PDB file of C-alpha atoms and ligand atoms in Angstrom:
ATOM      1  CA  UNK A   1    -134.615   1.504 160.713  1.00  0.00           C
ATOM      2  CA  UNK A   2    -135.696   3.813 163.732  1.00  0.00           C
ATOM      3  CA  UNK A   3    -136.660   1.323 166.714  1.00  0.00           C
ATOM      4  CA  UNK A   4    -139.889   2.743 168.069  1.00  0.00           C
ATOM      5  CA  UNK A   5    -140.038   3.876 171.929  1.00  0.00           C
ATOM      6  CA  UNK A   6    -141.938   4.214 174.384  1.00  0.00           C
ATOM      7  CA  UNK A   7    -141.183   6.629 177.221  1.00  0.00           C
ATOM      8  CA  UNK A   8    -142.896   6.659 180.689  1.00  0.00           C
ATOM      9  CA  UNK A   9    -142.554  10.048 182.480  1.00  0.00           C
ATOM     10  CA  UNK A  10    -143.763   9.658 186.208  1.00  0.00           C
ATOM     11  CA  UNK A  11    -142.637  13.383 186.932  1.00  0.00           C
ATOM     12  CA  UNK A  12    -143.138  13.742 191.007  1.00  0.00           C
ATOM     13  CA  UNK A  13    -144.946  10.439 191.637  1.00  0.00           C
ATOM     14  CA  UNK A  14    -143.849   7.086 193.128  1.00  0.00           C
ATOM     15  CA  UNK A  15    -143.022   5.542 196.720  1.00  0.00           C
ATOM     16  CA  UNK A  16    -141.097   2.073 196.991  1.00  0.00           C
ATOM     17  CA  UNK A  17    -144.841   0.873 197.166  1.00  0.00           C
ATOM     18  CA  UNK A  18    -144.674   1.212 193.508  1.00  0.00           C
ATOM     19  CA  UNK A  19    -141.833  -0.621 192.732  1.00  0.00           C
ATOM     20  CA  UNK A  20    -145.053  -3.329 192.201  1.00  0.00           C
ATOM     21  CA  UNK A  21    -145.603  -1.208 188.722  1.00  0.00           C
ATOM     22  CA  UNK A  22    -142.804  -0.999 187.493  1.00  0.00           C
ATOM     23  CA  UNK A  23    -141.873  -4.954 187.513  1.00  0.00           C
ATOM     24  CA  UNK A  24    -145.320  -5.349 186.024  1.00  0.00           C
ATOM     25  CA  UNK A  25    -144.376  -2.702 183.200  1.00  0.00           C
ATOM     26  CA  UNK A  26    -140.817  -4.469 182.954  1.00  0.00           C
ATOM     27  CA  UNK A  27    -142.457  -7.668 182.169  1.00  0.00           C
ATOM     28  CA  UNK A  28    -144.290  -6.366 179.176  1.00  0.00           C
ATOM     29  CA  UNK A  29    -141.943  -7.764 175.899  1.00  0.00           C
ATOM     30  CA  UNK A  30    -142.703  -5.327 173.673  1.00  0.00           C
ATOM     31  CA  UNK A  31    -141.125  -4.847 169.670  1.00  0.00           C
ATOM     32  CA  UNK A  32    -140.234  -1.361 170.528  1.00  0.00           C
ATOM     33  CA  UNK A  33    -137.697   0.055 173.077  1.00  0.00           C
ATOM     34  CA  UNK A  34    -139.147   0.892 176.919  1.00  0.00           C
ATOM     35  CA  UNK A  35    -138.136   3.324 179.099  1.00  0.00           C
ATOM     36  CA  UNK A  36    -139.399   4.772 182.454  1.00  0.00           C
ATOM     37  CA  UNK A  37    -138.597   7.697 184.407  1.00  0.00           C
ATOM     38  CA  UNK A  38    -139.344   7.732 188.002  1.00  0.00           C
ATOM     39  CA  UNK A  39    -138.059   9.650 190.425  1.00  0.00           C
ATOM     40  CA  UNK A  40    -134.815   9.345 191.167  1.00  0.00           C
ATOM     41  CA  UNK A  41    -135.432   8.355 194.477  1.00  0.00           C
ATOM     42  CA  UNK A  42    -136.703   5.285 192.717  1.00  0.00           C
ATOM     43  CA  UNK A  43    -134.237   4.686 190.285  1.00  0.00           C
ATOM     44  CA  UNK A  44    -131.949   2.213 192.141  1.00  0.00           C
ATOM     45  CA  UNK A  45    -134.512   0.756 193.689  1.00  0.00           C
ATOM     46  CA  UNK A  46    -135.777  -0.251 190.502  1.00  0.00           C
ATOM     47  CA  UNK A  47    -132.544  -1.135 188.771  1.00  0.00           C
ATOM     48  CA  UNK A  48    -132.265  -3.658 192.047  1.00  0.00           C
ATOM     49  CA  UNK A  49    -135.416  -5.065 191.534  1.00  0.00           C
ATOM     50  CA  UNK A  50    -135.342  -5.525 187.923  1.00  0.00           C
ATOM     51  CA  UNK A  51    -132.258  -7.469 187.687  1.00  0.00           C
ATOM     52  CA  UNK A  52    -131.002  -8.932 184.572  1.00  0.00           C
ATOM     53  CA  UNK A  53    -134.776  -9.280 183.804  1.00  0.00           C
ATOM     54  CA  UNK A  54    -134.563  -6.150 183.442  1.00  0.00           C
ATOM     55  CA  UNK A  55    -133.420  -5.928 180.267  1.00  0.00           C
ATOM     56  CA  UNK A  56    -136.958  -5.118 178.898  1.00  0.00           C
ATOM     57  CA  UNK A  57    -136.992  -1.677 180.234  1.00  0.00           C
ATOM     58  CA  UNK A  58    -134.451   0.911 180.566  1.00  0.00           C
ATOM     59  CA  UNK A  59    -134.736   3.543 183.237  1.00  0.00           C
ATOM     60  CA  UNK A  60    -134.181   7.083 183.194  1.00  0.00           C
ATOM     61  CA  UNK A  61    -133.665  10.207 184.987  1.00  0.00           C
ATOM     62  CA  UNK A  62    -136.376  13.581 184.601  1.00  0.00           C
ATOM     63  CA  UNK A  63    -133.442  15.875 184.909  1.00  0.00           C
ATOM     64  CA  UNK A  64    -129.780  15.948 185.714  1.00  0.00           C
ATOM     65  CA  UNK A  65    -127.756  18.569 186.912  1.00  0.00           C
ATOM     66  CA  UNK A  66    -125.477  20.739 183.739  1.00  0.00           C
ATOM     67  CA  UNK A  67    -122.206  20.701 186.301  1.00  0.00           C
ATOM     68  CA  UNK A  68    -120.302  17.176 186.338  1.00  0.00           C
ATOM     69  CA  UNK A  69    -119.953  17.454 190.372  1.00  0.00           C
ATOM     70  CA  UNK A  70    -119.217  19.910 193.326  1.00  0.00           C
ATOM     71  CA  UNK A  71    -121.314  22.438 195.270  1.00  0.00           C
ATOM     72  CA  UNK A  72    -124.366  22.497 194.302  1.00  0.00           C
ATOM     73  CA  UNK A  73    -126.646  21.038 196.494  1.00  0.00           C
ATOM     74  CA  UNK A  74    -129.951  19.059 196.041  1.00  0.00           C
ATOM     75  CA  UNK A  75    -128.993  18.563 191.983  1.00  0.00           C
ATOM     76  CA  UNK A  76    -127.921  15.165 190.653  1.00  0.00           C
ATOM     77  CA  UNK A  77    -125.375  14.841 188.021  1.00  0.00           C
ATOM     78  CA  UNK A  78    -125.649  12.596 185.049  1.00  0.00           C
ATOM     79  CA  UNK A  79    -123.198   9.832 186.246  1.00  0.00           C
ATOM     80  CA  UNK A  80    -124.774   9.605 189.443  1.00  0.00           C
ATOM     81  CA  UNK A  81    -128.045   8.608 187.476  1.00  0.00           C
ATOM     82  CA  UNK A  82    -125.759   6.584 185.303  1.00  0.00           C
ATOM     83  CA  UNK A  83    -124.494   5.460 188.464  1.00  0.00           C
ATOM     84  CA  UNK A  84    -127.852   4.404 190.111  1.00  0.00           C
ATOM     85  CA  UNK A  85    -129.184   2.434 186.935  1.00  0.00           C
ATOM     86  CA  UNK A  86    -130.151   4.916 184.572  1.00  0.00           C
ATOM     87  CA  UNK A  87    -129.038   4.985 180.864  1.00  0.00           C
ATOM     88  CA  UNK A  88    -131.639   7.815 179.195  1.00  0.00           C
ATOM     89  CA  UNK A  89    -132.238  11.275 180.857  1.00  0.00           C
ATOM     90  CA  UNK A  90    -135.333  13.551 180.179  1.00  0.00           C
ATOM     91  CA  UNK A  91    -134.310  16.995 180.159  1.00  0.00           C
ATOM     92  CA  UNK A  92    -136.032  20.165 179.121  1.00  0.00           C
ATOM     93  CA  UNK A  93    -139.146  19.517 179.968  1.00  0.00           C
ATOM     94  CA  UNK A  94    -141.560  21.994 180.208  1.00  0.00           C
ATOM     95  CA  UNK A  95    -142.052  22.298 183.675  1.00  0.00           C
ATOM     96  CA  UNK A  96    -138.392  22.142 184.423  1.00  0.00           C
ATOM     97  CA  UNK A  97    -138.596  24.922 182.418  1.00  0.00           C
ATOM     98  CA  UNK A  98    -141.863  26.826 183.556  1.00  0.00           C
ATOM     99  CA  UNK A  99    -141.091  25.829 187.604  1.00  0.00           C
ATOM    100  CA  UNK A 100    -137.108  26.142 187.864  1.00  0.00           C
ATOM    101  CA  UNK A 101    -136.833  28.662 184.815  1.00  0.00           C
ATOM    102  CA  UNK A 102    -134.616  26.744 182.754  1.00  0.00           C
ATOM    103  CA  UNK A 103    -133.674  27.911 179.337  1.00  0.00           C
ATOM    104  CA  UNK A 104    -132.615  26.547 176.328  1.00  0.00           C
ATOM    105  CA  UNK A 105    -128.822  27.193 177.028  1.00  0.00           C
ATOM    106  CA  UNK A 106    -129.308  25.383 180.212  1.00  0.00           C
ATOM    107  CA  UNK A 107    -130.663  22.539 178.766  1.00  0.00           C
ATOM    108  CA  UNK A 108    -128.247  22.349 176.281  1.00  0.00           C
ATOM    109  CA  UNK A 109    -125.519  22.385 178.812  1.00  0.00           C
ATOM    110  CA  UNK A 110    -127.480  19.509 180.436  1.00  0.00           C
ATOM    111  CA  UNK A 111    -127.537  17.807 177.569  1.00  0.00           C
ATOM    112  CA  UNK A 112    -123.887  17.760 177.115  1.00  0.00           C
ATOM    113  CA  UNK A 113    -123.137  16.576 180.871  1.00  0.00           C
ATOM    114  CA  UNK A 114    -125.742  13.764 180.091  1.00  0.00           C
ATOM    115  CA  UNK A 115    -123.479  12.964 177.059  1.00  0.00           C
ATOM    116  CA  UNK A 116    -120.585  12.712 178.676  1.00  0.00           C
ATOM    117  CA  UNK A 117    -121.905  10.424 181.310  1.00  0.00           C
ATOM    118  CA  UNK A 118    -122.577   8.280 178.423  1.00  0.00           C
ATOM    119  CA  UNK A 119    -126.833   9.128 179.059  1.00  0.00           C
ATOM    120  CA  UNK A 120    -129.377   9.050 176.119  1.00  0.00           C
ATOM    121  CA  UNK A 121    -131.111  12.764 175.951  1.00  0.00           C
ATOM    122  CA  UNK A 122    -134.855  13.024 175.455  1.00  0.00           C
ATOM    123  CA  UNK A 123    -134.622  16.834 174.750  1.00  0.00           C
ATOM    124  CA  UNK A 124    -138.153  18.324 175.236  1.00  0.00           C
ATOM    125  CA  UNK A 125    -139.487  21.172 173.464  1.00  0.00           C
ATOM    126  CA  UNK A 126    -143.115  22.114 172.816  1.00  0.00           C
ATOM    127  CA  UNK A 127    -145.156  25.496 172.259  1.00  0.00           C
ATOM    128  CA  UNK A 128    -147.766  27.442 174.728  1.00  0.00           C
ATOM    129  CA  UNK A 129    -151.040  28.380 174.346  1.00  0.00           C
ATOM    130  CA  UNK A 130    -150.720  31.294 173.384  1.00  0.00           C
ATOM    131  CA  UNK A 131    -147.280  30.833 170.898  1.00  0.00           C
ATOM    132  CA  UNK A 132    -149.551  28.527 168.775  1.00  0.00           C
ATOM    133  CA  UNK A 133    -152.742  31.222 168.723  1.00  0.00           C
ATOM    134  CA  UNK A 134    -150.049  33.485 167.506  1.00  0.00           C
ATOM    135  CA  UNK A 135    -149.422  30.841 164.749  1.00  0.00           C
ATOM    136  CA  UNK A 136    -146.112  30.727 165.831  1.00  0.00           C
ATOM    137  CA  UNK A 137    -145.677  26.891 167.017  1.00  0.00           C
ATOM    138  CA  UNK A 138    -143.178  25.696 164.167  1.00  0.00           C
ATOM    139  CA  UNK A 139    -140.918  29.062 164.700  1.00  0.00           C
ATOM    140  CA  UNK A 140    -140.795  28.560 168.160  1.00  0.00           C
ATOM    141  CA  UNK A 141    -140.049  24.821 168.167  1.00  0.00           C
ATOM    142  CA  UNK A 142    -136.903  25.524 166.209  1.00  0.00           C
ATOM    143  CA  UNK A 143    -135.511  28.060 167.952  1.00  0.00           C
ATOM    144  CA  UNK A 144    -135.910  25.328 171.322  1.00  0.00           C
ATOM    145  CA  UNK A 145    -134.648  22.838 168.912  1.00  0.00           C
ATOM    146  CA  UNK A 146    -131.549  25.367 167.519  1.00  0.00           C
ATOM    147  CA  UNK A 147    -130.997  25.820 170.976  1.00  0.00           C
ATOM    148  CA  UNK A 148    -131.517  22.883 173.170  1.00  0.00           C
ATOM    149  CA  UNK A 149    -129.036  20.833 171.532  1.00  0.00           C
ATOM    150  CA  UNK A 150    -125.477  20.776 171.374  1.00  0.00           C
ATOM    151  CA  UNK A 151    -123.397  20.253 168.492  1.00  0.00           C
ATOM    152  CA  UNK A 152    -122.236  16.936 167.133  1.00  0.00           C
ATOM    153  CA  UNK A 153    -125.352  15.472 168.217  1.00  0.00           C
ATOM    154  CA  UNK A 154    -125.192  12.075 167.571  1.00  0.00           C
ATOM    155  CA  UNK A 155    -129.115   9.533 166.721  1.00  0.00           C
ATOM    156  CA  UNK A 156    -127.928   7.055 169.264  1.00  0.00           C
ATOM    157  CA  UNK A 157    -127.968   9.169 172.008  1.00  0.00           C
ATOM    158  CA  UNK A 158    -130.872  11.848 170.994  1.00  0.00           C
ATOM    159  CA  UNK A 159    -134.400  11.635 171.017  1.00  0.00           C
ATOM    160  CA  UNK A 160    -136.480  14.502 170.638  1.00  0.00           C
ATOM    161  CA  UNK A 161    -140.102  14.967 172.697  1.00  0.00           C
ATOM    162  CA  UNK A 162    -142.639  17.144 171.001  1.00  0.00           C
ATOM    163  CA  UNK A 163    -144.735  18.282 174.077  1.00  0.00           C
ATOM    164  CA  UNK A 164    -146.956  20.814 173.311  1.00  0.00           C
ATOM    165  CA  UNK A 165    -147.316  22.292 176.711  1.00  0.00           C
ATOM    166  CA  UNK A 166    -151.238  23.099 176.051  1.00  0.00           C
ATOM    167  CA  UNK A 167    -151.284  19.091 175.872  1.00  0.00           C
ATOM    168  CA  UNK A 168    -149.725  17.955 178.814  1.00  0.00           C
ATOM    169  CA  UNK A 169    -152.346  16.619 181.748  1.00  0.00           C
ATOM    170  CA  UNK A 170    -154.851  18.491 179.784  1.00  0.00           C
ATOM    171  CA  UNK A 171    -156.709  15.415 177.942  1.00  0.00           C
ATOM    172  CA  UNK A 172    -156.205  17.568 175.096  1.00  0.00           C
ATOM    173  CA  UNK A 173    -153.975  16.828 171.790  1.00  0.00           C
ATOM    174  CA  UNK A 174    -153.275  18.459 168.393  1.00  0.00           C
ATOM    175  CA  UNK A 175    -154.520  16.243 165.721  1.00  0.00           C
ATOM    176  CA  UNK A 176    -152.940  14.024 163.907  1.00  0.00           C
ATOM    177  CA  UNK A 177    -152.211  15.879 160.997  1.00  0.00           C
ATOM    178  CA  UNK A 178    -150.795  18.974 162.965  1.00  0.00           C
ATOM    179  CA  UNK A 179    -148.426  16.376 165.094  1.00  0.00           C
ATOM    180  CA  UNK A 180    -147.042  14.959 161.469  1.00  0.00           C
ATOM    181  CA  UNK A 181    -146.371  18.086 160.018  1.00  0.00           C
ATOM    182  CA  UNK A 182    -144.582  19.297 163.259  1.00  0.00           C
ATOM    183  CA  UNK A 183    -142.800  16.387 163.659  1.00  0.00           C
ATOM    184  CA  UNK A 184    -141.394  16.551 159.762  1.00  0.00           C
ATOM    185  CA  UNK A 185    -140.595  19.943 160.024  1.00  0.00           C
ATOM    186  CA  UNK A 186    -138.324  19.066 163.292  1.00  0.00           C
ATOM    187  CA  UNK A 187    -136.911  16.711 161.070  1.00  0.00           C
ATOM    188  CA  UNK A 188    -136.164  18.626 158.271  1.00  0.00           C
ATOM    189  CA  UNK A 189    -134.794  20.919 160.863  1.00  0.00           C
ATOM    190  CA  UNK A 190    -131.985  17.997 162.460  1.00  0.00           C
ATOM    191  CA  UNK A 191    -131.309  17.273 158.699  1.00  0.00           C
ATOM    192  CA  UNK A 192    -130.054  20.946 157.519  1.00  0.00           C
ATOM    193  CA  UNK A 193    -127.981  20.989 161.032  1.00  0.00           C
ATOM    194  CA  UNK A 194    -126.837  17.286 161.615  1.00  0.00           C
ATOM    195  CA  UNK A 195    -127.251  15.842 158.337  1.00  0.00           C
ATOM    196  CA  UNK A 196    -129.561  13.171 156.683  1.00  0.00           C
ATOM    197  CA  UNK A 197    -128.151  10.317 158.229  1.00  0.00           C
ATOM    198  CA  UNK A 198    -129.128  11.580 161.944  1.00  0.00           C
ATOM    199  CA  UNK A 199    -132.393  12.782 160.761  1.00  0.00           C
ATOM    200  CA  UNK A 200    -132.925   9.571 159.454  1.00  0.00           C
ATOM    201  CA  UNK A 201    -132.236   7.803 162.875  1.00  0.00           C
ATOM    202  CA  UNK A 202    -133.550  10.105 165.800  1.00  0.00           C
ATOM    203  CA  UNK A 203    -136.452   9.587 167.331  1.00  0.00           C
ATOM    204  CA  UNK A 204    -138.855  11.748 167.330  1.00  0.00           C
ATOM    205  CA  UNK A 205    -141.263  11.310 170.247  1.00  0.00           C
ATOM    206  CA  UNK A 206    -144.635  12.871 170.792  1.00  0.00           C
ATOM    207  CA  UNK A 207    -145.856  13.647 174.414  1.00  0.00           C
ATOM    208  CA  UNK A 208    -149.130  15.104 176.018  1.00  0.00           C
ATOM    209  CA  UNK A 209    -152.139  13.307 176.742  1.00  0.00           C
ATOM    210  CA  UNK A 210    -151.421  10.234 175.175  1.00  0.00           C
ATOM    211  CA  UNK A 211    -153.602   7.672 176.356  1.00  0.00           C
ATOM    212  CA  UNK A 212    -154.695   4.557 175.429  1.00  0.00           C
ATOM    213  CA  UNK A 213    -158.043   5.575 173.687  1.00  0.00           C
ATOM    214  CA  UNK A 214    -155.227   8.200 171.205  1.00  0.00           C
ATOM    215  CA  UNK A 215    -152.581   6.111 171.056  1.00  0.00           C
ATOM    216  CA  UNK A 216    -152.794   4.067 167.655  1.00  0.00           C
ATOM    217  CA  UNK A 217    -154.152   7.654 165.332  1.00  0.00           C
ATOM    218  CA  UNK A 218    -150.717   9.594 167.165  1.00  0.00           C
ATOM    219  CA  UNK A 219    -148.320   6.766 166.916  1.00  0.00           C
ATOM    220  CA  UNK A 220    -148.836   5.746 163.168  1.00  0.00           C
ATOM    221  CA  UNK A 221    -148.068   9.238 161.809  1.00  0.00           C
ATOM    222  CA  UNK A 222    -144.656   8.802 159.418  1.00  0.00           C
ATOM    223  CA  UNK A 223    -142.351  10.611 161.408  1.00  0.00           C
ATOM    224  CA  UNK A 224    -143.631   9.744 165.123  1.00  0.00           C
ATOM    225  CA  UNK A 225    -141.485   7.459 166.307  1.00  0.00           C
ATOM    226  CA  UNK A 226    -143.137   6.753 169.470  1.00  0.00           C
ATOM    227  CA  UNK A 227    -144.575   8.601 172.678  1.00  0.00           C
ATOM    228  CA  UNK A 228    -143.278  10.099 175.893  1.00  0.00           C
ATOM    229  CA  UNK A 229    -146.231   9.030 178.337  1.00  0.00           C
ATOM    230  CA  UNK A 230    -147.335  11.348 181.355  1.00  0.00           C
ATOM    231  CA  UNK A 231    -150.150  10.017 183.424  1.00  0.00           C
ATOM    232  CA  UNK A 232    -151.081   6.985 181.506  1.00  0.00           C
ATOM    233  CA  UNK A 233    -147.362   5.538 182.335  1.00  0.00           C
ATOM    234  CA  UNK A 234    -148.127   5.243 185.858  1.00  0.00           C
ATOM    235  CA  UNK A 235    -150.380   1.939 185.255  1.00  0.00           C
ATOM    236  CA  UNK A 236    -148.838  -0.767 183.790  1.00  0.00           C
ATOM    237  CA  UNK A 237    -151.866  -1.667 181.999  1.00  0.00           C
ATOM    238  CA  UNK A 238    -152.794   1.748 180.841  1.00  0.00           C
ATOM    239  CA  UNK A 239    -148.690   2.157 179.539  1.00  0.00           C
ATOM    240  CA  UNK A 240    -149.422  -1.354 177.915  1.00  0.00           C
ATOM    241  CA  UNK A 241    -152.205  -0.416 175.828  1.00  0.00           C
ATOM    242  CA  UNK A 242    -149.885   2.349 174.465  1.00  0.00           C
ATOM    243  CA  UNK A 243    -147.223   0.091 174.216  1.00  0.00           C
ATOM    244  CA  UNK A 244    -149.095  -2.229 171.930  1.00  0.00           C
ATOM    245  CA  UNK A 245    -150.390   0.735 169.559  1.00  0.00           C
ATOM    246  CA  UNK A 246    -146.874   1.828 169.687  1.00  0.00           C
ATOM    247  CA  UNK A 247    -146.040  -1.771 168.412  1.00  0.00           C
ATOM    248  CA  UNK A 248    -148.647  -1.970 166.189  1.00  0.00           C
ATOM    249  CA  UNK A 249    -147.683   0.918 164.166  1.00  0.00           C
TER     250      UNK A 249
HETATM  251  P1  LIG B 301    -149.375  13.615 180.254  1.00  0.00           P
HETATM  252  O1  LIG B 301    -149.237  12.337 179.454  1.00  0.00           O
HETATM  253  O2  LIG B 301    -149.827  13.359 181.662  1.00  0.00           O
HETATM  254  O3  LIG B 301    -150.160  14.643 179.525  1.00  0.00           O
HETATM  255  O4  LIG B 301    -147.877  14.198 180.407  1.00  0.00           O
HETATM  256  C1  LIG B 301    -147.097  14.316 179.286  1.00  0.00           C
HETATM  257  C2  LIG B 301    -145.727  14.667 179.711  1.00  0.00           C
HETATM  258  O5  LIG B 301    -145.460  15.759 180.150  1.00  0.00           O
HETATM  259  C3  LIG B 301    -144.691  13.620 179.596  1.00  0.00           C
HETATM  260  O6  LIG B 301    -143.406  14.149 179.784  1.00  0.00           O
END
C-alpha cells in the first residue's frame, strides 16, 4: 500500500562534473520510488540530462522559499524548482533550521508554498542530543510534527523524515527498536490529526547515517517506509546498496 522511497540528500555538494552520478543513480530500476536532491544549481541540469529516461528518479529541491515570488533575494520559490525539474522539496531540515534559524512556523509556511506549486514535502523533524538525554525525543518530535505541517495535509504529497540530529554525518544511529517505536508514535500522531486513511499512506522516512552496512536492520522496521540518505547518496553505488535493502524489505 505505501510505495517505499528512497531519498538522496546531497545538501551543499555537486558541480556539473557530477551530473556523471546522478545518470548512474537514474539508471538503477528499483521497486521503490527514487528521489535526489542536489543543489539547485544542479537541478536543471539534471532534469536535461535525464530525459524521459528519467523517469526512474525524481528530483528535488533542499529548501524553497515560504513567499510565492518578489523581493527577496538569493531564495527560490517552489515553482521555480517545479519549474527547473523538481517535483519533491526537502524542507525543515535540521540545518536549515540550526544555520538559517528556521522554525517550525516557517517551515510550515514552506510547506504550504511547496503545496501550492504542486511539490511533494519531505518535512524533517528530529531531536538533539541533549532533548533525547532529557528523555524528551517523542514530546519534542510532536510538537515539530504539530507544527511543521499545515492543515489538510494530504499522503500524496507528505512524507515525513525522522532525522535525529545526533545521527546525521555522525556514523551514529538509534537502534532499531527506538526508530520503530518513534516512527509509530509519529504515526499515531498523523492519525489523531489527519485521520487513518493518511496515516495509513504517508511515508515515513528515516534519515541519519544510513549506510549501506545499516540499511536492511533500519529499513525493515513496520512503519519505516524508507530512508532519506545523507552522505551515502552521493555514490551511486553506495545509494544502490541502500536502494536494494530498501527493496528488499
Ligand atoms: P547523513 O546520511 O550524511 O548522516 O545525512 C543525513 C541527512 O541529513 C539527510 O537529510
Amino acid at each position: 500500500m505505501r510505495r517505499r522511497m528512497a531519498a538522496g540528500n546531497w545538501k551543499m555538494n555537486g558541480l556539473r562534473a557530477d551530473l556523471a552520478e546522478i545518470a548512474a543513480i537514474a539508471a538503477l530500476r528499483p521497486d521503490c520510488e527514487m528521489v535526489l536532491c542536489p543543489p539547485a544549481t544542479l537541478i536543471a541540469p539534471a532534469a536535461a540530462a535525464l530525459g524521459a529516461g528519467g523517469a526512474a528518479l525524481a528530483l528535488g529541491g533542499q529548501d524553497c522559499a515560504a513567499r510565492a515570488s518578489g523581493a527577496h533575494t538569493g531564495d527560490i520559490s517552489a515553482e521555480m524548482l517545479a519549474d527547473a525539474g523538481a517535483s519533491h522539496v526537502i524542507l525543515g531540515h535540521s540545518e536549515r533550521r540550526a544555520d538559517h534559524g528556521e522554525g517550525d512556523k516557517l517551515v510550515a509556511a514552506k510547506v504550504a508554498a511547496a503545496w501550492e506549486a504542486g511539490l511533494v514535502a519531505i518535512v524533517c523533524i528530529g531531536e538533539t542530543e541533549a532533548e533525547r538525554a532529557a528523555g524528551r525525543t517523542l514530546s519534542v518530535l510532536a510538537g515539530q510534527l504539530a507544527r511543521s505541517i499545515p492543515d489538510h495535509a494530504r499522503a500524496g504529497h507528505l512524507g515525513v523524515a525522522y532525522e535525529p540530529v545526533w545521527a546525521i554525518g555522525s556514523g551514529r544511529t538509534p537502534s532499531p527498536q527506538e526508530v520503530q517505536d518513534v516512527h509509530a508514535a509519529l504515526r499515531q500522531g498523523i492519525e489523531t490529526r489527519f485521520g487513518a486513511d493518511v496515516a495509513a499512506a504517508v511515508r515515513l522516512l528515516y534519515g541519519g547515517s544510513v549506510k549501506p552496512e545499516n540499511a536492511a536492520g533500519l529499513m525493515s522496521l513496520p512503519d519505516v517506509d524508507g530512508a532519506l540518505v545523507g552522505g551515502a547518496s552521493l555514490r551511486a553505488e553506495s545509494f544502490a546498496a541502500i536502494v536494494a535493502a530498501i527493496d528488499a524489505a
